PDB file of C-alpha atoms in Angstrom:
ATOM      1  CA  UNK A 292      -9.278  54.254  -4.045  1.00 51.00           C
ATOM      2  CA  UNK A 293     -10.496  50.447  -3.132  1.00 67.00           C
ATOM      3  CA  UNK A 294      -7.812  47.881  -1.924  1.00 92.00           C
ATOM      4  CA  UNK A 295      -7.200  45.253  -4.018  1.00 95.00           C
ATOM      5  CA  UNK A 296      -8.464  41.630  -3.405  1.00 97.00           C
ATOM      6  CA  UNK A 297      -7.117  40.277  -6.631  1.00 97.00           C
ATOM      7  CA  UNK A 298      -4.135  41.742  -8.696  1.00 97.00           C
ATOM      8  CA  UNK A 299      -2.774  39.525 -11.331  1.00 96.00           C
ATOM      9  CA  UNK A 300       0.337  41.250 -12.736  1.00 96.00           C
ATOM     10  CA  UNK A 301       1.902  40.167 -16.424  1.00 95.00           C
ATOM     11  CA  UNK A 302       0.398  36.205 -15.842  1.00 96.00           C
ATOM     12  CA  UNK A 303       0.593  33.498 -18.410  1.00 96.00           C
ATOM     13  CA  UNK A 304      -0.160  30.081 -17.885  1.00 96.00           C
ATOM     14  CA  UNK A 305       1.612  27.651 -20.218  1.00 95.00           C
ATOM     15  CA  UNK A 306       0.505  24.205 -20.505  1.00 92.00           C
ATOM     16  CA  UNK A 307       3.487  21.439 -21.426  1.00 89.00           C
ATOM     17  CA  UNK A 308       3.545  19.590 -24.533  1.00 80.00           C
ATOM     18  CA  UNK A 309       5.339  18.932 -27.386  1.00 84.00           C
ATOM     19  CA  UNK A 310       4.007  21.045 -28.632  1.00 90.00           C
ATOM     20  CA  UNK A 311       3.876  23.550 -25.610  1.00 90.00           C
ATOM     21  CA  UNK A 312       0.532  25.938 -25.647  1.00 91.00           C
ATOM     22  CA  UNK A 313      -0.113  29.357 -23.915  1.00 93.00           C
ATOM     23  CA  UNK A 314      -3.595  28.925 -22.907  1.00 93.00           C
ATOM     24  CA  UNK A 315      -3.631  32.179 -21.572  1.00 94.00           C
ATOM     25  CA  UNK A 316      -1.481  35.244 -22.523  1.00 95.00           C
ATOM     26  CA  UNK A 317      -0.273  37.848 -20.234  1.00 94.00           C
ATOM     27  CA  UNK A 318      -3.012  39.134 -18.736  1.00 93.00           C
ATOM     28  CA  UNK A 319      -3.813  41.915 -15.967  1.00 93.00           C
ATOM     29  CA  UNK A 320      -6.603  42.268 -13.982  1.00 94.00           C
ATOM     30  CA  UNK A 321      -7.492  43.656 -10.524  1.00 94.00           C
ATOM     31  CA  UNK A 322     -10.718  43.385  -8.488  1.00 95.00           C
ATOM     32  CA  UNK A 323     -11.072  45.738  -5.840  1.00 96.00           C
ATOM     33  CA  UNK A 324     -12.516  44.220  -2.087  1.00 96.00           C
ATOM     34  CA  UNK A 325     -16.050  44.412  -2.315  1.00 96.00           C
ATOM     35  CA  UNK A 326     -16.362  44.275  -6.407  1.00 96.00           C
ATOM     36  CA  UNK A 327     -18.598  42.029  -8.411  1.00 97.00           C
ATOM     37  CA  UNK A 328     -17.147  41.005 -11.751  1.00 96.00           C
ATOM     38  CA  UNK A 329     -18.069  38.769 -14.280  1.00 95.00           C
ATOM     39  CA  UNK A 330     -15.350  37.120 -16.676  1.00 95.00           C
ATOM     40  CA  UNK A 331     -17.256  35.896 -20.308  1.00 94.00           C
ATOM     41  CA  UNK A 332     -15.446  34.273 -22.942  1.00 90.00           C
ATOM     42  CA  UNK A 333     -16.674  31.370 -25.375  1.00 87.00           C
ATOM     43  CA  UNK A 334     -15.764  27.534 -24.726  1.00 85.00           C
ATOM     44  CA  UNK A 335     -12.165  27.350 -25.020  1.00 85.00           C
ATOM     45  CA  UNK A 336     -11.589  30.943 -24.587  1.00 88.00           C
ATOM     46  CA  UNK A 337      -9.477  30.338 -21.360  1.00 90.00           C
ATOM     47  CA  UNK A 338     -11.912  30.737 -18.604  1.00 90.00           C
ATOM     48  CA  UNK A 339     -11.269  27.926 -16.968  1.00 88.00           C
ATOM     49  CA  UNK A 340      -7.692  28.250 -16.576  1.00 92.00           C
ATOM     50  CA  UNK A 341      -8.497  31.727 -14.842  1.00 93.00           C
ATOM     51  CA  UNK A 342     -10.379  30.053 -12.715  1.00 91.00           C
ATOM     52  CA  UNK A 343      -8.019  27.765 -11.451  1.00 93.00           C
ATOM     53  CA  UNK A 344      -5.253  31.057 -10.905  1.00 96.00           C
ATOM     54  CA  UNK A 345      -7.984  32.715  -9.250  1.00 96.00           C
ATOM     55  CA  UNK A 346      -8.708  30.059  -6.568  1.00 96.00           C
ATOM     56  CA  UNK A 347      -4.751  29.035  -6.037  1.00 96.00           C
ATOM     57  CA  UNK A 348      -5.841  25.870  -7.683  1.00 95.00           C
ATOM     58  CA  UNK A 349      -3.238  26.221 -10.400  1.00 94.00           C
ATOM     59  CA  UNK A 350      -0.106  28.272 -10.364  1.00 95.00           C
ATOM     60  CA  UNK A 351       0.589  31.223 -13.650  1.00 96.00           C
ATOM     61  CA  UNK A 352       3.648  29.860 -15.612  1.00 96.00           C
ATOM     62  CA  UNK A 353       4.761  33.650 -15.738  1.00 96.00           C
ATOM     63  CA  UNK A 354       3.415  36.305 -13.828  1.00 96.00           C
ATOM     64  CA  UNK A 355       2.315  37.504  -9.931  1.00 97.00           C
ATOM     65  CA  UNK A 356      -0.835  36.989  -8.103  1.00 97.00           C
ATOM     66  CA  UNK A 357      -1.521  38.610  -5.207  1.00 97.00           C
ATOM     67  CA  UNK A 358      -4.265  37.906  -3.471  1.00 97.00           C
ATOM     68  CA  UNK A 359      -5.287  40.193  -0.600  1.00 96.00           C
ATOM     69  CA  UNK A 360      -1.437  41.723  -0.649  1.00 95.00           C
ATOM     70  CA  UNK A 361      -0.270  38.619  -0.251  1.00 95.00           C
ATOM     71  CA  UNK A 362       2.713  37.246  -3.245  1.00 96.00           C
ATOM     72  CA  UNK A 363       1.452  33.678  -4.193  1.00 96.00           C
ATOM     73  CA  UNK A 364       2.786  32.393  -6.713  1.00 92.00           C
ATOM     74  CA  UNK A 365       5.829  30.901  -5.471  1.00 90.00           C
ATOM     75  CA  UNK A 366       4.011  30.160  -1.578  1.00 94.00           C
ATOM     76  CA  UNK A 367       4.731  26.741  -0.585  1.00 95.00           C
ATOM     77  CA  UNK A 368       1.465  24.421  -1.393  1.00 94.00           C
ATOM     78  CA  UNK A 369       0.591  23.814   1.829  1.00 93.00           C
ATOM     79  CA  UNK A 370       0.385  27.569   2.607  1.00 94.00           C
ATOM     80  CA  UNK A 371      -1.890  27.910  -0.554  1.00 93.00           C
ATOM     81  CA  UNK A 372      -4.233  25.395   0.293  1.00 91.00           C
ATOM     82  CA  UNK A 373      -4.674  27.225   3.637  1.00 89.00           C
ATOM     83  CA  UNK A 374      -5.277  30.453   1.984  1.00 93.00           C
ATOM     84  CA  UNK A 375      -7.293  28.956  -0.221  1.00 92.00           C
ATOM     85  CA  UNK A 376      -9.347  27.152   2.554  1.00 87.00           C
ATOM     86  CA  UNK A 377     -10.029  30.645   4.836  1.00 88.00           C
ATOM     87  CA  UNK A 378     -10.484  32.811   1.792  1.00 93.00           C
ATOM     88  CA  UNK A 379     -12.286  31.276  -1.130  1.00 94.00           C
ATOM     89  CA  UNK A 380     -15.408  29.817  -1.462  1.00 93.00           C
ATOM     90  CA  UNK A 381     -15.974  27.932  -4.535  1.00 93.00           C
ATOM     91  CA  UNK A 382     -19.559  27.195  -6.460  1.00 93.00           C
ATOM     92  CA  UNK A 383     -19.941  25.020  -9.700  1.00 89.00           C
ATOM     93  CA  UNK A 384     -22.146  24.359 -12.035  1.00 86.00           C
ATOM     94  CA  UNK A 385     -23.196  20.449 -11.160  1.00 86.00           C
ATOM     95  CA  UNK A 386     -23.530  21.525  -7.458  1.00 87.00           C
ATOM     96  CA  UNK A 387     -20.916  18.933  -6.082  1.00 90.00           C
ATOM     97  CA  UNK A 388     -23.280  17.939  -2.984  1.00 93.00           C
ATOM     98  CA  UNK A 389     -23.301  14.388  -1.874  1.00 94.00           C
ATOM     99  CA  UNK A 390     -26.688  12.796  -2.460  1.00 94.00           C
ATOM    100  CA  UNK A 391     -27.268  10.524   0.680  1.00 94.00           C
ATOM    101  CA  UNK A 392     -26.336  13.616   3.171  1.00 95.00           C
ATOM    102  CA  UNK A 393     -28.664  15.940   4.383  1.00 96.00           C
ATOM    103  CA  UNK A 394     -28.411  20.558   3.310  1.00 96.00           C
ATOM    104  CA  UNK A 395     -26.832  20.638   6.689  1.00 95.00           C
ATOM    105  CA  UNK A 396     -24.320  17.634   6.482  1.00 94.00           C
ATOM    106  CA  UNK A 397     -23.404  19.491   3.249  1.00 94.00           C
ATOM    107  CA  UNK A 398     -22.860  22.701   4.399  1.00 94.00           C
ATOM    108  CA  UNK A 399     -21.206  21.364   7.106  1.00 91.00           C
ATOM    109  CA  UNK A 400     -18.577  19.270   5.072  1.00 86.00           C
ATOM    110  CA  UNK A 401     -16.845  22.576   3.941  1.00 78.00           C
ATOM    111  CA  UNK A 402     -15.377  22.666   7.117  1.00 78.00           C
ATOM    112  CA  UNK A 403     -15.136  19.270   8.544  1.00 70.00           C
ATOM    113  CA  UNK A 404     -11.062  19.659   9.030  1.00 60.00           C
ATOM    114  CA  UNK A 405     -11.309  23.086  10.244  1.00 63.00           C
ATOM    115  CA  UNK A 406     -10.360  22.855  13.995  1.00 64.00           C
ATOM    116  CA  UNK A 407     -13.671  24.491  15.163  1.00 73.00           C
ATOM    117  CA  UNK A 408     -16.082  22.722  17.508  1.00 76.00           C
ATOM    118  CA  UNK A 409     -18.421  21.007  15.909  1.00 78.00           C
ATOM    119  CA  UNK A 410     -21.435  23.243  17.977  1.00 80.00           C
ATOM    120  CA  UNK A 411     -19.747  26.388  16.154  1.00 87.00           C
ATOM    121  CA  UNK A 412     -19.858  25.078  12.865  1.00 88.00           C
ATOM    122  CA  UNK A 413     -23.203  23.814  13.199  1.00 92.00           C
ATOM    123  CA  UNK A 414     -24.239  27.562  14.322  1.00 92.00           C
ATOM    124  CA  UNK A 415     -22.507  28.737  10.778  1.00 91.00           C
ATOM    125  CA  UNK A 416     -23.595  26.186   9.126  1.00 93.00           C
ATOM    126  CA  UNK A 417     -27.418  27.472   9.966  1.00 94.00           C
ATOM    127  CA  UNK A 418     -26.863  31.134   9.768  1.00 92.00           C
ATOM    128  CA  UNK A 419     -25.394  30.256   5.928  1.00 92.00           C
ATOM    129  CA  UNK A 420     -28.257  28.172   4.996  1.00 94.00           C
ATOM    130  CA  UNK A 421     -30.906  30.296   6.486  1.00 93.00           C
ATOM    131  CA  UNK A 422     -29.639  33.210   4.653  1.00 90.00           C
ATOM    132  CA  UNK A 423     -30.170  31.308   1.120  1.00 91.00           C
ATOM    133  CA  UNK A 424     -33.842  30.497   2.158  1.00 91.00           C
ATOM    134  CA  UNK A 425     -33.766  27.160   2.824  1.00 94.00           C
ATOM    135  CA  UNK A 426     -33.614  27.252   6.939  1.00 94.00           C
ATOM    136  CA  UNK A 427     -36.530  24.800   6.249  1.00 95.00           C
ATOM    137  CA  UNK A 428     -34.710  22.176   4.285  1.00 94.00           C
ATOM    138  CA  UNK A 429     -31.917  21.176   6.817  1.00 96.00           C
ATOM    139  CA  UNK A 430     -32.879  17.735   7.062  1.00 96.00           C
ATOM    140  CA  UNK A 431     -33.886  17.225   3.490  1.00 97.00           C
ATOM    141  CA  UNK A 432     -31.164  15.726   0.812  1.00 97.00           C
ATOM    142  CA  UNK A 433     -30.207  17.076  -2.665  1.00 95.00           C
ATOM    143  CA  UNK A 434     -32.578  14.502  -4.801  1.00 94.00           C
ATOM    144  CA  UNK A 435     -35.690  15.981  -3.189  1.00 96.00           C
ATOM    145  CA  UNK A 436     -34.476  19.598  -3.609  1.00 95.00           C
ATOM    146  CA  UNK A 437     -34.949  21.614  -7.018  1.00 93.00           C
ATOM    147  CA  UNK A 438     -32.003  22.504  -9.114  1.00 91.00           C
ATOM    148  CA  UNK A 439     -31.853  26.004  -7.994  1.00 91.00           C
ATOM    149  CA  UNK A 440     -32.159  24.900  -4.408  1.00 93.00           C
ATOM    150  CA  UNK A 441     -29.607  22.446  -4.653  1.00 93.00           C
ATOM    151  CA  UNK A 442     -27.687  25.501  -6.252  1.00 91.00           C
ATOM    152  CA  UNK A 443     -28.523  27.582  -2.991  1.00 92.00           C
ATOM    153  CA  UNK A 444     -27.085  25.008  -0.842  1.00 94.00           C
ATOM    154  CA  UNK A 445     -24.027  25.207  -2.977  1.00 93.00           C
ATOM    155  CA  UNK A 446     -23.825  29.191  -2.013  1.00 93.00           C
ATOM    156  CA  UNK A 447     -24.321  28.389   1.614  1.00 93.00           C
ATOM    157  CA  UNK A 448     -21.574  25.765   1.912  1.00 93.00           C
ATOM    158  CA  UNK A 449     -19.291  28.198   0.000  1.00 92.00           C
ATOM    159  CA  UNK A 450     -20.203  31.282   2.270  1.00 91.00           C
ATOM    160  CA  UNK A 451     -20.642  29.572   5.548  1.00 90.00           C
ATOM    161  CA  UNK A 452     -17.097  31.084   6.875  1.00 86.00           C
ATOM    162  CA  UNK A 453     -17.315  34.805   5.138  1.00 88.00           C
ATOM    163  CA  UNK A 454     -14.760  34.273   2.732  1.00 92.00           C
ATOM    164  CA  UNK A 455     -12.960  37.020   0.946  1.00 95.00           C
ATOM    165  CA  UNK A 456     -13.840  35.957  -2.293  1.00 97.00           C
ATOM    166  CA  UNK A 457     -16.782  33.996  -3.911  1.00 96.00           C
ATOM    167  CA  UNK A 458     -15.834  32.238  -7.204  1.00 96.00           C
ATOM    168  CA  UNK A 459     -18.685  30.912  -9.621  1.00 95.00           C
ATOM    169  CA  UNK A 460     -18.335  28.658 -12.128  1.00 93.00           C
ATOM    170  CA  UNK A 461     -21.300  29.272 -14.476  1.00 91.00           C
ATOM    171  CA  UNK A 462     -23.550  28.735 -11.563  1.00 91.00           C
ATOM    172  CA  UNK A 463     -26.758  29.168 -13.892  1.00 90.00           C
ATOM    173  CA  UNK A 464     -25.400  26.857 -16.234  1.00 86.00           C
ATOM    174  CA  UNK A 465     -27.599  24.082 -14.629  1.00 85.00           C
ATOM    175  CA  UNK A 466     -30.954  26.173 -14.135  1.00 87.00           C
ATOM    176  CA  UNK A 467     -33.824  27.627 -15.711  1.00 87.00           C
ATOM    177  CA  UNK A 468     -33.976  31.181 -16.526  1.00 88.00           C
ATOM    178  CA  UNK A 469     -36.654  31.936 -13.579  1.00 88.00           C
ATOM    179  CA  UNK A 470     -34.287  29.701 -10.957  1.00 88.00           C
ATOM    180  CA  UNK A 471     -30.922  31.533 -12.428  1.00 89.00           C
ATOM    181  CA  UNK A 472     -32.138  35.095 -11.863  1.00 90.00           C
ATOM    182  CA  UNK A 473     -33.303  33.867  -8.009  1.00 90.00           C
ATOM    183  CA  UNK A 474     -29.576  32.523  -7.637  1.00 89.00           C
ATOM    184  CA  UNK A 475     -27.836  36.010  -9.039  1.00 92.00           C
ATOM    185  CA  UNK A 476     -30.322  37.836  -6.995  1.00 92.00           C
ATOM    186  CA  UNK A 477     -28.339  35.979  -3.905  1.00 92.00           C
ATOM    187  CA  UNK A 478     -25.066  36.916  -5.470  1.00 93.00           C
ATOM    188  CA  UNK A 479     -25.667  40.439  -5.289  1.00 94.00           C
ATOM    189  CA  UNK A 480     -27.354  40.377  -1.919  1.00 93.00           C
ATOM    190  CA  UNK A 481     -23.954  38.735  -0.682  1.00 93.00           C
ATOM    191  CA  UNK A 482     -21.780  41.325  -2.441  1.00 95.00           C
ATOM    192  CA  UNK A 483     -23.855  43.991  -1.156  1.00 95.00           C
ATOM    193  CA  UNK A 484     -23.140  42.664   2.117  1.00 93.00           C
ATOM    194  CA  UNK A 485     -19.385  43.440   1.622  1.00 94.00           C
ATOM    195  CA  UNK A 486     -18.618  39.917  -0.410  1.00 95.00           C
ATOM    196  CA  UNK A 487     -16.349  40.005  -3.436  1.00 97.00           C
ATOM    197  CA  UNK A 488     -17.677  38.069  -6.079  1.00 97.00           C
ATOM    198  CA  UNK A 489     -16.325  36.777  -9.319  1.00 97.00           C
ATOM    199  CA  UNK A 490     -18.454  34.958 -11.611  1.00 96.00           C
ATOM    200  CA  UNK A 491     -16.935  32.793 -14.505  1.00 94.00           C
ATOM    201  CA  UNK A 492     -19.625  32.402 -17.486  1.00 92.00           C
ATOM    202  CA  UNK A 493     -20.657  32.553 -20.985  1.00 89.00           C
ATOM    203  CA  UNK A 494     -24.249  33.634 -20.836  1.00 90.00           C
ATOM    204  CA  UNK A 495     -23.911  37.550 -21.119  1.00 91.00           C
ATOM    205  CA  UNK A 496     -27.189  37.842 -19.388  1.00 91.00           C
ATOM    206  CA  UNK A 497     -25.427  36.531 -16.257  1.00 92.00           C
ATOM    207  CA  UNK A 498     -22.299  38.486 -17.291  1.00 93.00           C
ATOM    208  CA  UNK A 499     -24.218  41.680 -17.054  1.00 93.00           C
ATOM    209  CA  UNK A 500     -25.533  41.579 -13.648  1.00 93.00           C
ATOM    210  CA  UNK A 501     -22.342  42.499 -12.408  1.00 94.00           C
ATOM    211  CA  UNK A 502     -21.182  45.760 -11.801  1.00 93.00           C
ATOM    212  CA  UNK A 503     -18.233  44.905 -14.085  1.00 94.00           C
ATOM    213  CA  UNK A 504     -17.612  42.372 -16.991  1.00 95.00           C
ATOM    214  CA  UNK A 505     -14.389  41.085 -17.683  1.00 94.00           C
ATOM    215  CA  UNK A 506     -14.324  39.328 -21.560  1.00 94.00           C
ATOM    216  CA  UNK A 507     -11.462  36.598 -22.551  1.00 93.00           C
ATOM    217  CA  UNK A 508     -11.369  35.384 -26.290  1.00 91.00           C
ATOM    218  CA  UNK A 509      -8.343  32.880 -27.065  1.00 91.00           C
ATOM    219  CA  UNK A 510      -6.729  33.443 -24.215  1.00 92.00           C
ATOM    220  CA  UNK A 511      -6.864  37.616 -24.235  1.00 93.00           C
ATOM    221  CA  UNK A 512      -8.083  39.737 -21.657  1.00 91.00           C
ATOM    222  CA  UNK A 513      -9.547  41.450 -24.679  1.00 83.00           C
ATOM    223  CA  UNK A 514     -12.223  44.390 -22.604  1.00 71.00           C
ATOM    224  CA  UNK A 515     -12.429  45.159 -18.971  1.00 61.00           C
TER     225      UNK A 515
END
Protein backbone atom coordinates (compact mmCIF):
# COMPACT_ATOMS: atom_id res chain seq x y z
CA UNK A 1 0.00 0.00 0.00
CA UNK A 2 1.27 3.77 -1.01
CA UNK A 3 2.58 6.11 1.82
CA UNK A 4 0.68 8.87 2.48
CA UNK A 5 1.64 12.48 1.40
CA UNK A 6 -1.51 14.04 2.70
CA UNK A 7 -3.80 12.63 5.54
CA UNK A 8 -6.30 15.00 6.91
CA UNK A 9 -7.96 13.27 9.88
CA UNK A 10 -11.60 14.59 11.37
CA UNK A 11 -10.64 18.55 10.06
CA UNK A 12 -12.98 21.45 10.29
CA UNK A 13 -12.15 24.84 9.71
CA UNK A 14 -14.35 27.38 11.51
CA UNK A 15 -14.31 30.88 10.55
CA UNK A 16 -15.11 33.59 13.62
CA UNK A 17 -18.06 35.68 13.66
CA UNK A 18 -20.91 36.50 15.38
CA UNK A 19 -22.28 34.56 13.91
CA UNK A 20 -19.47 31.82 13.77
CA UNK A 21 -19.57 29.58 10.32
CA UNK A 22 -18.10 26.06 9.58
CA UNK A 23 -16.93 26.55 6.16
CA UNK A 24 -15.86 23.20 6.03
CA UNK A 25 -17.14 20.14 8.00
CA UNK A 26 -15.12 17.31 9.17
CA UNK A 27 -13.63 16.02 6.43
CA UNK A 28 -11.07 13.05 5.60
CA UNK A 29 -9.02 12.65 2.87
CA UNK A 30 -5.65 11.02 2.04
CA UNK A 31 -3.48 11.25 -1.10
CA UNK A 32 -1.02 8.70 -1.47
CA UNK A 33 2.90 9.96 -2.71
CA UNK A 34 2.79 9.94 -6.26
CA UNK A 35 -1.26 10.43 -6.70
CA UNK A 36 -2.99 12.93 -8.90
CA UNK A 37 -6.29 14.17 -7.53
CA UNK A 38 -8.59 16.64 -8.43
CA UNK A 39 -10.94 18.37 -5.73
CA UNK A 40 -14.39 19.97 -7.70
CA UNK A 41 -16.95 21.73 -5.91
CA UNK A 42 -19.08 24.88 -7.09
CA UNK A 43 -18.16 28.60 -5.99
CA UNK A 44 -18.58 28.66 -2.40
CA UNK A 45 -18.46 25.02 -1.97
CA UNK A 46 -15.28 25.27 0.28
CA UNK A 47 -12.47 24.74 -2.07
CA UNK A 48 -10.64 27.38 -1.25
CA UNK A 49 -10.41 26.87 2.32
CA UNK A 50 -8.94 23.30 1.42
CA UNK A 51 -6.61 24.87 -0.31
CA UNK A 52 -5.25 26.94 2.20
CA UNK A 53 -5.09 23.50 4.83
CA UNK A 54 -3.47 21.83 2.08
CA UNK A 55 -0.55 24.28 1.57
CA UNK A 56 -0.09 25.08 5.59
CA UNK A 57 -1.43 28.42 4.59
CA UNK A 58 -4.27 28.19 7.07
CA UNK A 59 -4.52 26.01 10.11
CA UNK A 60 -8.06 23.32 10.56
CA UNK A 61 -10.02 24.71 13.60
CA UNK A 62 -10.50 20.90 14.54
CA UNK A 63 -8.76 18.15 13.14
CA UNK A 64 -4.93 16.68 12.13
CA UNK A 65 -2.95 17.17 9.07
CA UNK A 66 -0.17 15.35 8.41
CA UNK A 67 1.72 16.02 5.76
CA UNK A 68 4.43 13.54 4.74
CA UNK A 69 4.11 11.86 8.51
CA UNK A 70 4.71 14.87 9.83
CA UNK A 71 1.73 16.36 12.77
CA UNK A 72 1.13 20.05 11.64
CA UNK A 73 -1.33 21.48 12.94
CA UNK A 74 -0.09 22.73 16.09
CA UNK A 75 3.92 23.22 14.44
CA UNK A 76 5.16 26.51 15.35
CA UNK A 77 4.67 29.03 12.16
CA UNK A 78 7.96 29.40 11.43
CA UNK A 79 8.44 25.61 11.08
CA UNK A 80 5.35 25.63 8.69
CA UNK A 81 6.49 28.16 6.49
CA UNK A 82 9.69 26.08 6.08
CA UNK A 83 7.80 23.03 5.28
CA UNK A 84 5.80 24.78 3.26
CA UNK A 85 8.79 26.44 1.38
CA UNK A 86 10.81 22.80 0.62
CA UNK A 87 7.62 20.91 -0.03
CA UNK A 88 4.90 22.76 -1.87
CA UNK A 89 4.81 24.37 -4.93
CA UNK A 90 1.92 26.53 -5.51
CA UNK A 91 0.20 27.57 -9.13
CA UNK A 92 -2.83 30.03 -9.52
CA UNK A 93 -5.02 30.97 -11.78
CA UNK A 94 -3.78 34.84 -12.62
CA UNK A 95 -0.17 33.47 -12.87
CA UNK A 96 1.31 35.83 -10.10
CA UNK A 97 4.57 36.66 -12.30
CA UNK A 98 5.96 40.10 -12.13
CA UNK A 99 5.64 41.88 -15.46
CA UNK A 100 8.98 43.90 -15.82
CA UNK A 101 11.17 40.58 -14.95
CA UNK A 102 12.27 38.26 -17.33
CA UNK A 103 10.82 33.74 -17.33
CA UNK A 104 14.12 33.31 -15.64
CA UNK A 105 14.06 36.21 -13.00
CA UNK A 106 10.65 34.60 -12.28
CA UNK A 107 11.51 31.28 -11.84
CA UNK A 108 14.26 32.32 -10.04
CA UNK A 109 12.30 34.46 -7.39
CA UNK A 110 10.84 31.19 -5.85
CA UNK A 111 13.94 30.78 -4.28
CA UNK A 112 15.63 34.03 -3.83
CA UNK A 113 15.92 33.43 0.23
CA UNK A 114 16.86 29.92 -0.12
CA UNK A 115 20.58 29.80 0.96
CA UNK A 116 21.73 28.21 -2.38
CA UNK A 117 24.31 29.88 -4.62
CA UNK A 118 22.95 31.82 -6.94
CA UNK A 119 24.94 29.55 -9.97
CA UNK A 120 22.80 26.50 -8.49
CA UNK A 121 19.64 28.08 -8.66
CA UNK A 122 20.20 29.45 -11.93
CA UNK A 123 21.05 25.67 -13.09
CA UNK A 124 17.36 24.73 -11.54
CA UNK A 125 15.96 27.45 -12.57
CA UNK A 126 16.84 26.26 -16.42
CA UNK A 127 16.32 22.61 -16.03
CA UNK A 128 12.52 23.74 -14.66
CA UNK A 129 11.87 26.01 -17.46
CA UNK A 130 13.28 23.88 -20.15
CA UNK A 131 11.17 21.08 -19.08
CA UNK A 132 7.82 23.29 -19.64
CA UNK A 133 9.06 24.17 -23.24
CA UNK A 134 10.00 27.43 -22.99
CA UNK A 135 14.08 26.99 -22.70
CA UNK A 136 13.71 29.61 -25.52
CA UNK A 137 11.90 32.31 -23.65
CA UNK A 138 14.39 32.98 -20.73
CA UNK A 139 14.96 36.43 -21.53
CA UNK A 140 11.48 37.27 -22.64
CA UNK A 141 8.83 38.88 -19.94
CA UNK A 142 5.22 37.78 -19.17
CA UNK A 143 3.40 40.62 -21.49
CA UNK A 144 5.00 39.15 -24.61
CA UNK A 145 4.24 35.53 -23.58
CA UNK A 146 0.70 33.83 -24.26
CA UNK A 147 -1.58 32.99 -21.43
CA UNK A 148 -0.75 29.41 -21.40
CA UNK A 149 2.92 30.22 -21.53
CA UNK A 150 2.78 32.58 -18.88
CA UNK A 151 0.86 29.59 -17.16
CA UNK A 152 3.97 27.28 -17.97
CA UNK A 153 6.27 29.60 -16.35
CA UNK A 154 4.01 29.45 -13.38
CA UNK A 155 4.63 25.40 -13.32
CA UNK A 156 8.33 25.91 -13.65
CA UNK A 157 8.74 28.38 -10.78
CA UNK A 158 6.55 26.03 -8.68
CA UNK A 159 8.59 22.80 -9.65
CA UNK A 160 12.01 24.25 -9.90
CA UNK A 161 13.07 22.49 -6.38
CA UNK A 162 11.05 18.94 -6.83
CA UNK A 163 8.60 19.56 -4.34
CA UNK A 164 6.52 16.90 -2.72
CA UNK A 165 3.42 18.26 -3.67
CA UNK A 166 2.08 20.47 -6.57
CA UNK A 167 -1.09 22.46 -5.66
CA UNK A 168 -3.28 24.10 -8.53
CA UNK A 169 -5.61 26.54 -8.17
CA UNK A 170 -7.88 26.25 -11.24
CA UNK A 171 -4.85 26.64 -13.36
CA UNK A 172 -7.08 26.53 -16.66
CA UNK A 173 -9.28 28.97 -15.28
CA UNK A 174 -7.37 31.70 -17.30
CA UNK A 175 -6.92 29.71 -20.72
CA UNK A 176 -8.50 28.52 -23.71
CA UNK A 177 -9.59 25.05 -24.05
CA UNK A 178 -6.62 24.17 -26.66
CA UNK A 179 -3.91 26.08 -24.10
CA UNK A 180 -5.66 24.23 -20.87
CA UNK A 181 -5.34 20.69 -22.23
CA UNK A 182 -1.36 21.64 -23.20
CA UNK A 183 -1.02 22.79 -19.41
CA UNK A 184 -2.77 19.36 -17.88
CA UNK A 185 -0.79 17.48 -20.37
CA UNK A 186 2.37 18.99 -18.20
CA UNK A 187 0.61 18.05 -15.03
CA UNK A 188 0.52 14.55 -15.78
CA UNK A 189 3.95 14.40 -17.35
CA UNK A 190 5.18 15.79 -13.83
CA UNK A 191 3.14 13.26 -11.84
CA UNK A 192 4.28 10.59 -13.99
CA UNK A 193 7.62 11.61 -13.10
CA UNK A 194 6.92 10.72 -9.41
CA UNK A 195 5.15 14.36 -8.55
CA UNK A 196 2.04 14.43 -6.40
CA UNK A 197 -0.38 16.64 -7.73
CA UNK A 198 -3.55 18.14 -6.43
CA UNK A 199 -5.60 20.23 -8.55
CA UNK A 200 -8.37 22.56 -7.04
CA UNK A 201 -11.20 23.31 -9.81
CA UNK A 202 -14.66 23.50 -10.97
CA UNK A 203 -14.46 22.56 -14.60
CA UNK A 204 -15.08 18.67 -14.45
CA UNK A 205 -13.25 18.38 -17.67
CA UNK A 206 -10.09 19.34 -15.75
CA UNK A 207 -11.40 17.35 -12.75
CA UNK A 208 -11.35 14.23 -14.80
CA UNK A 209 -7.90 14.11 -15.99
CA UNK A 210 -6.87 12.95 -12.80
CA UNK A 211 -6.57 9.61 -11.77
CA UNK A 212 -8.89 10.52 -8.87
CA UNK A 213 -11.60 13.26 -8.23
CA UNK A 214 -12.31 14.47 -4.98
CA UNK A 215 -16.03 16.54 -4.97
CA UNK A 216 -16.90 19.22 -2.03
CA UNK A 217 -20.53 20.73 -2.01
CA UNK A 218 -21.21 23.16 1.10
CA UNK A 219 -18.48 22.30 2.78
CA UNK A 220 -18.84 18.15 2.46
CA UNK A 221 -16.40 15.87 1.24
CA UNK A 222 -19.49 14.48 -0.41
CA UNK A 223 -17.56 11.49 -3.14
CA UNK A 224 -14.00 10.43 -3.25
Amino acid sequence: MSEALIDLDAVTKTFPGPPSVEVLHQTAITVEKGGYASIIGPSGSGKSTLLNLLGLLDRPTTGEYRFDGVPTTELADEDRARLRARSIGFVFQSFHLIPERTVLENVLLSTLYSGVPRVERVDLAMNAIDRVGLGHRVDYTPLTLSGGERQRVAVARATMTSPKLLLADEPTGNLDQRTSGQVMDLFEELNAEGMTVVIITHDAAVAARARRVIRIVDGTVVEQ
